[in-house]
Amino acid sequence: MMPAYDYNGWFSIFFIAYIILNTYIFMSVFLAVVYNNYRKHLKNEIRKLAYMKRRKMVDAFNALKVQEGSDFVISETTWLKLVKLVAPDISNSHRQLLLRVSKEDYQRHVGKEAFIRLADLLNIQVITMKARMHPFECWMPHLYRCAASRFIRKVVLHKGFVYAFDVVIVVNAIFIALDDKNPLISNAEWVFLSLYVIEILLKLYTYDPRSFFAKSQFWNWFDTFIIIAALIATSVNTALKSASLYKSQEILDIVFILRVLRLIRIIDSIQRFRVIMNTLINILPTMLTFCGLILTIYYVFAIIGMEIFKNKIKFFPEDSSEPYAQECGAEALRGSSFAKNKYCKNNFNNLGSAFVVLVELTVVNQWHVLATGFALVTHQAAKLYFIAFHVVVVIMIINIFVAFILEAFFVEYSLEKSEVETAIEKKIQELGMAVQEGDIPTGKLVDNMDNCENDLGGFGEENQKGLMFQIASKRYRTVDALLQRMFEAEIPPEDEGPPMEDIMNLSPSDLYIENPTFNSAA
């Protein structure tokens, strides 16, 4: 553009129009087409899985069914044996909860429709928690249950407590940006650290420590680690300063980084930030597959590039006396932008260097300079290699990845609880979340009393007793599972799908069966 623009300023209109049409309009349309086809094929694959699952569940029902009056059902005993066989790791109380969801309270059997959704029930992660008294309540019951203690715990449990410390973190962030050489600013760090320590101590006083530091409580571990590390680093920094031994900025840099990391905690308090965090967590497993695909494509192009361009361009030190050292060892590069920009290390002489060049091409960094440089030392047809890489990786693979990210965000924003999850939560509320762990010979759910001698273990609040259940948070689900649930929700519950051989041949252009029938079990 620039040579033409130097000749006549009106020539810039052509290039500006081209950039707008090609980069911002055509590429956006191309992304839309890629996303639409990606979603269509993804939906087709998930529909196949959904139909296969339902067909297999119907076959299992037909193999285990018994006649109860005019209907065919699965007996309660058979259902429990089956669940114990296919899911041996879940507790007896969890099985009893799922059984209560699958049948009416007065029935001793499970119907066909409820049996078919058994796979969905088992796929939902249900967290089992046991009520437990706080150690202070066991050691000092009168003091822990006094009015002042209850007031403190009530304050800590209130949402305002979380918001108050979020404000403290934001104020701390403002102080971080100020000049810490000011004694008032530097001493304020001790005030903030003291507030953070008080926050942790109050939470440990309110919540059971074993529950507070459970494996799933990532933010509690994160907060505690940051506060303790910042406290130690600040103390060491202050001690060295007072002893006149402070010679470097390293410890102060560590303190600064730890103080900034504390701001990450606010992300989990804001809904829109939480959606971003949940999406990033959900796509991590699938990212591994995508990275494997990118690595394979990189490797193929790297090998091809090494075969074509190896030793065509070489790197020499600044003081090298080799001929054409400033031209990367190639006379053809004399006066070229490639040599002037000192791109000699961008070569295909080994696999590592080849990967670096491909990364630069992926982000379209000086793409034309790299392509022209390699074309000068070989042949103009070599530009086809760079065009092919751009089309395959930058236009196709990257757009498919963007489509996947878009789909993951749409799911995270729009997906509500499934019908099965809602049924489980409703049953948990009906049962008061109290389910006896261990063997239940009568099949009944029994309440437990919690005391210091009979510690049930787990997380609970003051007046809760026995076992409690909770549906796992969305952040612990994979995006594949969320997408499957979203697309599967479009299939009517009574639709068993076509025969297995037809399911395997379904294509994206196929439509759902317009008038599905729920085949009789007879």
Coordinates of C-alpha atoms in Angstrom, one line a residue:
M1 CA 0.0 0.0 0.0
M2 CA 2.7 2.5 1.0
P3 CA 4.5 2.9 -2.4
A4 CA 1.1 3.5 -4.1
Y5 CA 0.1 5.8 -1.3
D6 CA 3.3 7.8 -1.7
Y7 CA 2.6 8.2 -5.4
N8 CA -1.0 9.3 -4.9
G9 CA -3.0 9.5 -1.7
W10 CA -6.3 8.5 -3.5
F11 CA -4.8 5.0 -4.1
S12 CA -5.3 4.3 -0.4
I13 CA -9.0 4.0 -1.0
F14 CA -8.5 0.8 -2.9
F15 CA -6.5 -0.8 -0.1
I16 CA -8.8 0.4 2.6
A17 CA -11.8 -1.0 0.7
Y18 CA -10.0 -4.3 0.2
I19 CA -9.2 -4.6 4.0
I20 CA -12.8 -3.8 5.0
L21 CA -14.3 -6.3 2.5
N22 CA -11.8 -9.1 3.0
T23 CA -10.7 -8.9 6.6
Y24 CA -13.8 -7.6 8.3
I25 CA -16.7 -8.8 6.1
F26 CA -15.6 -11.8 4.2
M27 CA -13.7 -13.4 7.1
S28 CA -16.6 -12.8 9.4
V29 CA -18.9 -14.5 7.0
F30 CA -16.5 -17.3 6.6
L31 CA -16.4 -17.7 10.4
A32 CA -20.2 -17.8 10.5
V33 CA -20.2 -20.5 7.8
V34 CA -17.6 -22.5 9.7
Y35 CA -19.5 -22.1 13.0
N36 CA -22.8 -23.2 11.4
N37 CA -21.3 -26.3 9.8
Y38 CA -19.3 -27.1 13.0
R39 CA -22.5 -26.9 15.1
K40 CA -24.5 -29.0 12.6
H41 CA -22.0 -31.8 12.5
L42 CA -21.5 -31.6 16.3
K43 CA -25.2 -31.8 16.8
N44 CA -25.4 -34.8 14.5
E45 CA -22.7 -36.7 16.4
I46 CA -24.3 -36.0 19.7
R47 CA -27.7 -37.0 18.4
K48 CA -26.2 -40.3 17.3
L49 CA -24.9 -40.8 20.9
A50 CA -28.2 -39.9 22.4
Y51 CA -30.2 -42.3 20.2
M52 CA -27.6 -45.1 20.8
K53 CA -27.9 -44.6 24.5
R54 CA -31.7 -44.7 24.5
R55 CA -31.8 -47.7 22.2
K56 CA -29.4 -49.6 24.5
M57 CA -31.4 -48.6 27.6
V58 CA -34.6 -49.9 25.9
D59 CA -32.8 -53.2 25.1
A60 CA -31.7 -53.4 28.8
F61 CA -35.2 -52.8 29.9
N62 CA -36.6 -55.5 27.7
A63 CA -34.0 -58.0 29.1
L64 CA -34.8 -57.2 32.8
K65 CA -38.5 -56.4 32.7
V66 CA -41.1 -58.2 34.7
Q67 CA -44.9 -57.9 34.3
E68 CA -46.7 -56.0 37.0
G69 CA -50.4 -56.0 36.2
S70 CA -50.8 -54.8 32.6
D71 CA -47.5 -53.1 32.6
F72 CA -43.9 -54.2 32.2
V73 CA -41.5 -52.8 34.9
I74 CA -38.1 -53.3 36.6
S75 CA -38.4 -54.5 40.2
E76 CA -36.7 -52.5 42.9
T77 CA -34.3 -55.3 43.8
T78 CA -33.2 -55.7 40.2
W79 CA -32.8 -52.0 39.8
L80 CA -30.5 -51.7 42.9
K81 CA -28.5 -54.7 41.8
L82 CA -28.0 -53.2 38.3
V83 CA -26.9 -49.8 39.6
K84 CA -24.5 -51.5 42.1
L85 CA -23.0 -53.4 39.2
V86 CA -22.6 -50.6 36.7
A87 CA -21.7 -47.9 39.3
P88 CA -19.9 -49.7 42.2
D89 CA -18.2 -46.6 43.5
I90 CA -21.4 -44.7 44.5
S91 CA -22.6 -45.1 48.1
N92 CA -25.7 -46.9 49.2
S93 CA -27.3 -43.6 50.2
H94 CA -26.6 -42.2 46.7
R95 CA -28.3 -45.3 45.2
Q96 CA -31.3 -44.9 47.5
L97 CA -31.6 -41.2 46.4
L98 CA -31.6 -42.2 42.7
L99 CA -34.1 -44.9 43.4
R100 CA -36.4 -42.4 45.1
V101 CA -36.1 -40.1 42.0
S102 CA -36.9 -43.0 39.6
K103 CA -40.1 -44.3 41.3
E104 CA -43.1 -43.1 43.3
D105 CA -42.9 -43.5 47.0
Y106 CA -45.6 -46.1 47.2
Q107 CA -44.3 -48.2 44.3
R108 CA -41.8 -51.1 44.6
H109 CA -40.8 -51.0 40.9
V110 CA -39.4 -48.6 38.2
G111 CA -41.3 -47.8 35.1
K112 CA -39.9 -47.9 31.5
E113 CA -39.5 -44.1 31.0
A114 CA -37.8 -43.7 34.4
F115 CA -35.5 -46.7 33.7
I116 CA -34.4 -45.2 30.3
R117 CA -33.1 -42.1 32.0
L118 CA -31.0 -44.1 34.5
A119 CA -27.9 -43.3 32.4
D120 CA -28.6 -39.6 32.7
L121 CA -29.0 -40.0 36.5
L122 CA -25.7 -41.8 36.8
N123 CA -24.0 -39.1 34.7
I124 CA -25.0 -36.3 37.1
Q125 CA -22.4 -35.7 39.7
V126 CA -24.0 -35.7 43.2
I127 CA -21.8 -34.5 46.0
T128 CA -22.5 -36.4 49.3
M129 CA -21.9 -34.4 52.5
K130 CA -22.2 -35.4 56.1
A131 CA -23.2 -33.2 58.9
R132 CA -20.3 -32.4 61.3
M133 CA -20.0 -30.3 64.4
H134 CA -17.3 -27.6 64.5
P135 CA -14.4 -28.6 66.7
F136 CA -14.9 -25.5 68.9
E137 CA -18.5 -26.7 69.5
C138 CA -17.2 -30.0 70.8
W139 CA -14.5 -28.5 72.9
M140 CA -16.3 -25.4 74.2
P141 CA -20.0 -25.9 73.5
H142 CA -21.3 -23.1 75.8
L143 CA -18.9 -20.5 74.5
Y144 CA -19.4 -21.5 70.8
R145 CA -23.2 -21.3 71.2
C146 CA -23.4 -18.1 73.1
A147 CA -25.1 -15.0 71.6
A148 CA -21.9 -13.2 70.7
S149 CA -20.5 -16.3 68.9
R150 CA -23.8 -16.8 67.0
F151 CA -23.7 -13.2 65.9
I152 CA -20.1 -13.5 64.6
R153 CA -21.0 -16.6 62.6
K154 CA -24.2 -14.9 61.3
V155 CA -22.1 -12.0 60.0
V156 CA -19.6 -14.3 58.3
L157 CA -22.3 -16.3 56.6
H158 CA -24.0 -13.1 55.3
K159 CA -23.3 -12.0 51.7
G160 CA -22.3 -8.6 52.9
F161 CA -19.2 -10.2 54.5
V162 CA -18.0 -11.3 51.1
Y163 CA -18.8 -8.0 49.5
A164 CA -17.0 -6.1 52.2
F165 CA -13.8 -7.9 51.7
D166 CA -14.1 -7.5 47.9
V167 CA -14.2 -3.8 48.5
V168 CA -11.1 -4.2 50.7
I169 CA -9.3 -6.0 47.8
V170 CA -10.2 -3.2 45.4
V171 CA -9.0 -0.5 47.8
N172 CA -5.8 -2.6 48.2
A173 CA -5.4 -2.6 44.4
I174 CA -5.6 1.2 44.4
F175 CA -2.8 1.3 47.1
I176 CA -0.7 -1.1 45.0
A177 CA -0.7 1.5 42.1
L178 CA 0.5 4.3 44.4
D179 CA 4.0 5.1 45.4
D180 CA 5.1 2.6 48.1
K181 CA 8.0 4.8 49.1
N182 CA 5.5 6.9 50.9
P183 CA 5.5 5.6 54.6
L184 CA 1.7 5.9 54.8
I185 CA 1.3 3.7 51.7
S186 CA 3.9 1.1 52.7
N187 CA 2.5 0.8 56.3
A188 CA -1.0 0.4 54.8
E189 CA 0.1 -3.0 53.5
W190 CA 0.2 -4.3 57.1
V191 CA -3.4 -3.1 57.6
F192 CA -4.6 -5.0 54.5
L193 CA -2.7 -8.1 55.5
S194 CA -4.2 -7.9 59.0
L195 CA -7.7 -7.7 57.5
Y196 CA -7.0 -10.7 55.3
V197 CA -5.7 -12.8 58.2
I198 CA -8.8 -11.8 60.3
E199 CA -11.0 -12.8 57.3
I200 CA -9.4 -16.3 57.2
L201 CA -9.6 -16.8 61.0
L202 CA -13.3 -15.8 61.1
K203 CA -14.1 -18.2 58.2
L204 CA -12.3 -21.0 60.1
Y205 CA -14.2 -20.1 63.2
T206 CA -17.5 -20.3 61.3
Y207 CA -16.9 -23.2 59.0
D208 CA -15.4 -26.6 59.9
P209 CA -11.7 -26.4 59.0
R210 CA -11.8 -29.8 57.3
S211 CA -14.6 -28.6 55.1
F212 CA -13.0 -25.2 54.5
F213 CA -9.9 -26.9 53.2
A214 CA -11.7 -29.7 51.3
K215 CA -10.3 -30.7 47.9
S216 CA -13.0 -28.8 46.0
Q217 CA -12.5 -25.5 47.9
F218 CA -10.0 -24.1 45.4
W219 CA -10.5 -20.4 46.3
N220 CA -10.1 -21.1 50.1
W221 CA -6.7 -22.8 49.4
F222 CA -5.8 -20.0 47.0
D223 CA -6.7 -17.2 49.5
T224 CA -4.9 -18.9 52.4
F225 CA -1.7 -19.6 50.4
I226 CA -1.6 -16.0 49.0
I227 CA -2.1 -14.4 52.4
I228 CA 0.5 -16.6 54.2
A229 CA 3.0 -16.1 51.5
A230 CA 2.5 -12.4 51.4
L231 CA 2.7 -12.2 55.2
I232 CA 6.0 -14.1 55.2
A233 CA 7.5 -12.1 52.3
T234 CA 6.4 -8.7 53.8
S235 CA 7.9 -9.7 57.1
V236 CA 11.2 -10.7 55.5
N237 CA 11.2 -7.5 53.4
T238 CA 10.6 -5.4 56.5
A239 CA 13.3 -7.2 58.6
L240 CA 15.9 -6.8 55.8
K241 CA 15.1 -3.1 55.5
S242 CA 15.4 -2.5 59.2
A243 CA 18.7 -4.4 59.3
S244 CA 20.1 -2.4 56.4
L245 CA 20.7 -5.7 54.5
Y246 CA 18.2 -4.9 51.7
K247 CA 20.2 -4.8 48.5
S248 CA 17.8 -5.9 45.8
Q249 CA 14.3 -5.5 44.5
E250 CA 13.6 -9.3 44.4
I251 CA 11.7 -9.7 47.6
L252 CA 9.7 -6.5 47.0
D253 CA 8.8 -7.9 43.6
I254 CA 7.5 -11.1 45.2
V255 CA 5.4 -9.2 47.6
F256 CA 4.0 -7.1 44.8
I257 CA 3.1 -10.1 42.7
L258 CA 1.4 -11.8 45.7
R259 CA -0.6 -8.7 46.4
V260 CA -1.8 -8.5 42.8
L261 CA -2.7 -12.2 42.7
R262 CA -5.2 -11.5 45.5
L263 CA -7.3 -9.5 42.9
I264 CA -8.0 -12.8 41.1
R265 CA -10.4 -13.7 43.9
I266 CA -12.8 -11.0 42.8
I267 CA -13.3 -12.9 39.5
D268 CA -15.3 -15.6 41.3
S269 CA -17.6 -13.0 42.9
I270 CA -18.8 -11.4 39.6
Q271 CA -21.3 -13.4 37.5
R272 CA -19.9 -12.4 34.1
F273 CA -16.3 -13.1 35.1
R274 CA -17.4 -16.4 36.6
V275 CA -18.9 -17.4 33.2
I276 CA -15.6 -16.8 31.6
M277 CA -13.7 -18.8 34.3
N278 CA -16.2 -21.7 34.0
T279 CA -15.9 -21.7 30.2
L280 CA -12.1 -21.8 30.4
I281 CA -12.3 -24.7 32.9
N282 CA -14.8 -26.6 30.9
I283 CA -12.8 -26.3 27.6
L284 CA -9.5 -27.5 29.1
P285 CA -10.0 -31.2 28.3
T286 CA -11.1 -30.5 24.8
M287 CA -8.1 -28.1 24.4
L288 CA -5.8 -31.0 24.7
T289 CA -7.4 -32.6 21.6
F290 CA -7.2 -29.3 19.7
C291 CA -3.5 -28.9 20.8
G292 CA -2.8 -32.4 19.5
L293 CA -4.4 -31.5 16.1
I294 CA -2.3 -28.3 15.9
L295 CA 0.9 -30.1 16.9
T296 CA 0.3 -32.7 14.2
I297 CA -0.4 -30.1 11.5
Y298 CA 2.7 -28.1 12.6
Y299 CA 4.8 -31.2 12.5
V300 CA 3.7 -32.1 8.9
F301 CA 4.4 -28.5 7.7
A302 CA 7.7 -28.4 9.6
I303 CA 8.9 -31.6 7.9
I304 CA 7.9 -30.3 4.5
G305 CA 9.5 -27.0 5.2
M306 CA 12.7 -28.6 6.3
E307 CA 12.8 -30.6 3.0
I308 CA 12.3 -27.5 0.9
F309 CA 14.2 -24.8 2.8
K310 CA 16.8 -26.5 5.0
N311 CA 20.1 -24.6 5.0
K312 CA 18.8 -22.1 2.4
I313 CA 18.9 -19.4 5.1
K314 CA 21.5 -19.4 7.9
F315 CA 22.1 -17.4 11.1
F316 CA 25.5 -15.9 11.8
P317 CA 26.7 -13.9 14.8
E318 CA 27.0 -10.1 14.6
D319 CA 30.8 -10.2 14.3
S320 CA 30.9 -13.1 11.8
S321 CA 33.3 -12.7 8.8
E322 CA 31.5 -15.2 6.7
P323 CA 30.5 -14.0 3.2
Y324 CA 27.0 -12.8 3.0
A325 CA 26.6 -13.1 6.8
Q326 CA 24.4 -10.0 6.8
E327 CA 22.3 -11.5 4.1
C328 CA 21.7 -14.8 6.1
G329 CA 24.2 -16.6 3.9
A330 CA 22.2 -16.1 0.7
E331 CA 23.2 -13.5 -1.9
A332 CA 19.6 -13.4 -3.1
L333 CA 18.5 -11.7 0.1
R334 CA 20.8 -8.7 -0.4
G335 CA 18.7 -5.6 0.1
S336 CA 15.5 -7.6 1.0
S337 CA 13.3 -6.8 4.0
F338 CA 14.0 -10.3 5.3
A339 CA 17.8 -9.4 5.7
K340 CA 17.2 -5.8 6.8
N341 CA 14.9 -7.0 9.6
K342 CA 17.5 -9.6 10.7
Y343 CA 15.2 -12.6 10.3
C344 CA 18.0 -15.0 9.8
K345 CA 17.0 -17.1 12.7
N346 CA 13.6 -17.7 11.1
N347 CA 14.6 -20.7 9.1
F348 CA 13.8 -24.4 8.6
N349 CA 17.3 -25.8 9.5
N350 CA 15.9 -27.8 12.5
L351 CA 12.5 -28.8 13.9
G352 CA 12.6 -26.2 16.7
S353 CA 13.3 -23.3 14.3
A354 CA 10.7 -24.6 12.0
F355 CA 8.0 -24.5 14.7
V356 CA 9.0 -20.9 15.6
V357 CA 8.5 -19.9 12.0
L358 CA 5.1 -21.6 11.9
V359 CA 4.0 -19.9 15.1
E360 CA 4.9 -16.5 13.5
L361 CA 2.9 -17.5 10.4
T362 CA -0.1 -18.5 12.5
V363 CA -0.3 -15.0 14.1
V364 CA 0.3 -13.6 10.6
N365 CA 3.4 -11.8 11.9
Q366 CA 5.3 -10.2 8.9
W367 CA 3.8 -13.0 6.8
H368 CA 4.7 -11.4 3.5
V369 CA 8.3 -10.7 4.6
L370 CA 8.8 -14.4 5.5
A371 CA 7.2 -15.8 2.4
T372 CA 9.1 -13.4 0.1
G373 CA 12.4 -14.2 1.8
F374 CA 12.1 -17.9 1.4
A375 CA 10.8 -17.5 -2.2
L376 CA 14.0 -15.4 -3.0
V377 CA 16.3 -18.2 -1.9
T378 CA 14.4 -20.9 -3.7
H379 CA 11.6 -20.2 -6.3
Q380 CA 8.5 -18.0 -6.4
A381 CA 6.4 -21.1 -6.3
A382 CA 7.6 -21.6 -2.7
K383 CA 5.0 -19.0 -1.7
L384 CA 2.4 -21.8 -2.3
Y385 CA 3.7 -23.5 0.8
F386 CA 3.0 -20.4 2.9
I387 CA -0.4 -19.9 1.3
A388 CA -1.3 -23.5 2.0
F389 CA -0.3 -23.1 5.7
H390 CA -2.3 -19.9 6.0
V391 CA -5.5 -21.5 4.5
V392 CA -5.2 -24.7 6.6
V393 CA -4.2 -23.2 10.0
V394 CA -5.2 -19.6 10.1
I395 CA -8.4 -19.7 8.1
M396 CA -9.7 -23.2 8.8
I397 CA -8.3 -24.6 12.1
I398 CA -8.3 -21.3 14.0
N399 CA -11.9 -20.5 12.9
I400 CA -13.0 -24.0 14.0
F401 CA -11.4 -23.3 17.4
V402 CA -13.2 -20.0 17.6
A403 CA -16.5 -21.7 16.8
F404 CA -15.8 -24.2 19.6
I405 CA -15.2 -21.3 22.0
L406 CA -18.3 -19.5 20.9
E407 CA -20.4 -22.7 21.4
A408 CA -18.9 -23.2 24.9
F409 CA -19.8 -19.6 25.9
F410 CA -23.3 -19.9 24.5
V411 CA -23.8 -23.1 26.6
E412 CA -22.4 -21.5 29.7
Y413 CA -24.6 -18.5 29.4
S414 CA -27.9 -20.2 28.3
L415 CA -28.0 -23.7 29.7
E416 CA -30.2 -24.2 32.7
K417 CA -30.6 -27.2 34.9
S418 CA -31.8 -30.3 33.1
E419 CA -35.1 -32.0 33.9
V420 CA -33.2 -34.9 35.6
E421 CA -31.1 -32.5 37.7
T422 CA -34.3 -30.7 38.7
A423 CA -35.9 -34.0 39.7
I424 CA -32.9 -34.9 41.9
E425 CA -32.8 -31.5 43.6
K426 CA -36.6 -31.7 44.2
K427 CA -36.2 -35.1 45.8
I428 CA -33.3 -34.0 47.9
Q429 CA -35.5 -31.1 49.3
E430 CA -38.4 -33.5 49.9
L431 CA -36.1 -35.8 51.9
G432 CA -34.6 -33.0 53.9
M433 CA -31.2 -34.0 52.5
A434 CA -31.0 -36.6 55.3
V435 CA -30.0 -40.1 54.0
Q436 CA -28.5 -42.9 56.0
E437 CA -25.0 -44.0 54.9
G438 CA -24.3 -47.7 54.8
D439 CA -26.7 -50.6 54.5
I440 CA -30.4 -49.9 54.7
P441 CA -32.1 -53.2 55.0
T442 CA -35.6 -51.7 55.2
G443 CA -35.0 -49.4 52.3
K444 CA -36.0 -46.4 54.4
L445 CA -34.1 -43.2 54.8
V446 CA -33.1 -42.6 58.4
D447 CA -32.1 -39.4 60.2
N448 CA -28.8 -39.3 62.1
M449 CA -28.0 -37.2 65.2
D450 CA -24.5 -35.7 65.1
N451 CA -22.4 -35.3 68.3
C452 CA -18.8 -35.3 69.3
E453 CA -18.7 -39.1 69.8
N454 CA -20.7 -39.9 66.6
D455 CA -18.8 -37.7 64.1
L456 CA -20.3 -38.3 60.7
G457 CA -17.7 -36.3 58.8
G458 CA -18.3 -33.8 55.9
F459 CA -19.7 -30.3 55.7
G460 CA -22.7 -29.0 57.4
E461 CA -24.3 -26.1 59.3
E462 CA -25.4 -25.9 62.9
N463 CA -28.8 -27.4 62.8
Q464 CA -28.4 -29.8 59.9
K465 CA -28.1 -33.5 60.6
G466 CA -27.4 -36.7 58.7
L467 CA -26.2 -36.8 55.1
M468 CA -26.8 -34.1 52.6
F469 CA -26.7 -34.1 48.8
Q470 CA -25.8 -31.4 46.4
I471 CA -25.6 -31.2 42.6
A472 CA -22.1 -30.5 41.5
S473 CA -21.4 -27.0 40.2
K474 CA -21.3 -26.4 36.4
R475 CA -17.6 -25.5 36.6
Y476 CA -16.8 -29.2 37.3
R477 CA -18.5 -30.4 34.1
T478 CA -16.8 -30.7 30.7
V479 CA -18.0 -28.7 27.8
D480 CA -18.7 -32.0 25.9
A481 CA -21.1 -33.1 28.6
L482 CA -22.8 -29.7 28.5
L483 CA -23.2 -29.7 24.7
Q484 CA -24.5 -33.3 24.8
R485 CA -27.2 -32.3 27.3
M486 CA -28.2 -29.2 25.4
F487 CA -28.7 -31.0 22.1
E488 CA -30.2 -34.0 23.7
A489 CA -32.8 -31.8 25.3
E490 CA -34.2 -31.2 21.8
I491 CA -35.2 -34.8 21.5
P492 CA -38.6 -35.7 22.9
P493 CA -38.3 -38.0 26.0
E494 CA -40.5 -40.6 24.3
D495 CA -38.4 -40.7 21.2
E496 CA -36.3 -44.0 21.2
G497 CA -34.9 -43.2 17.9
P498 CA -34.5 -45.4 14.8
P499 CA -32.9 -48.8 14.8
M500 CA -29.3 -49.1 15.7
E501 CA -28.1 -49.6 12.1
D502 CA -30.0 -46.5 11.0
I503 CA -28.6 -44.5 13.9
M504 CA -25.0 -45.2 12.7
N505 CA -25.9 -43.8 9.2
L506 CA -27.5 -40.5 10.3
S507 CA -26.1 -37.5 8.5
P508 CA -26.4 -33.8 9.4
S509 CA -29.1 -33.3 6.7
D510 CA -31.3 -35.9 8.4
L511 CA -34.2 -34.5 10.4
Y512 CA -35.6 -35.8 13.7
I513 CA -38.5 -38.2 13.4
E514 CA -41.5 -36.0 13.0
N515 CA -44.0 -38.3 14.8
P516 CA -41.9 -40.6 17.1
T517 CA -43.8 -43.4 18.9
F518 CA -42.9 -44.9 22.2
N519 CA -42.9 -48.6 21.4
S520 CA -44.8 -50.8 23.7
A521 CA -42.8 -53.0 26.0
A522 CA -44.9 -56.0 25.2

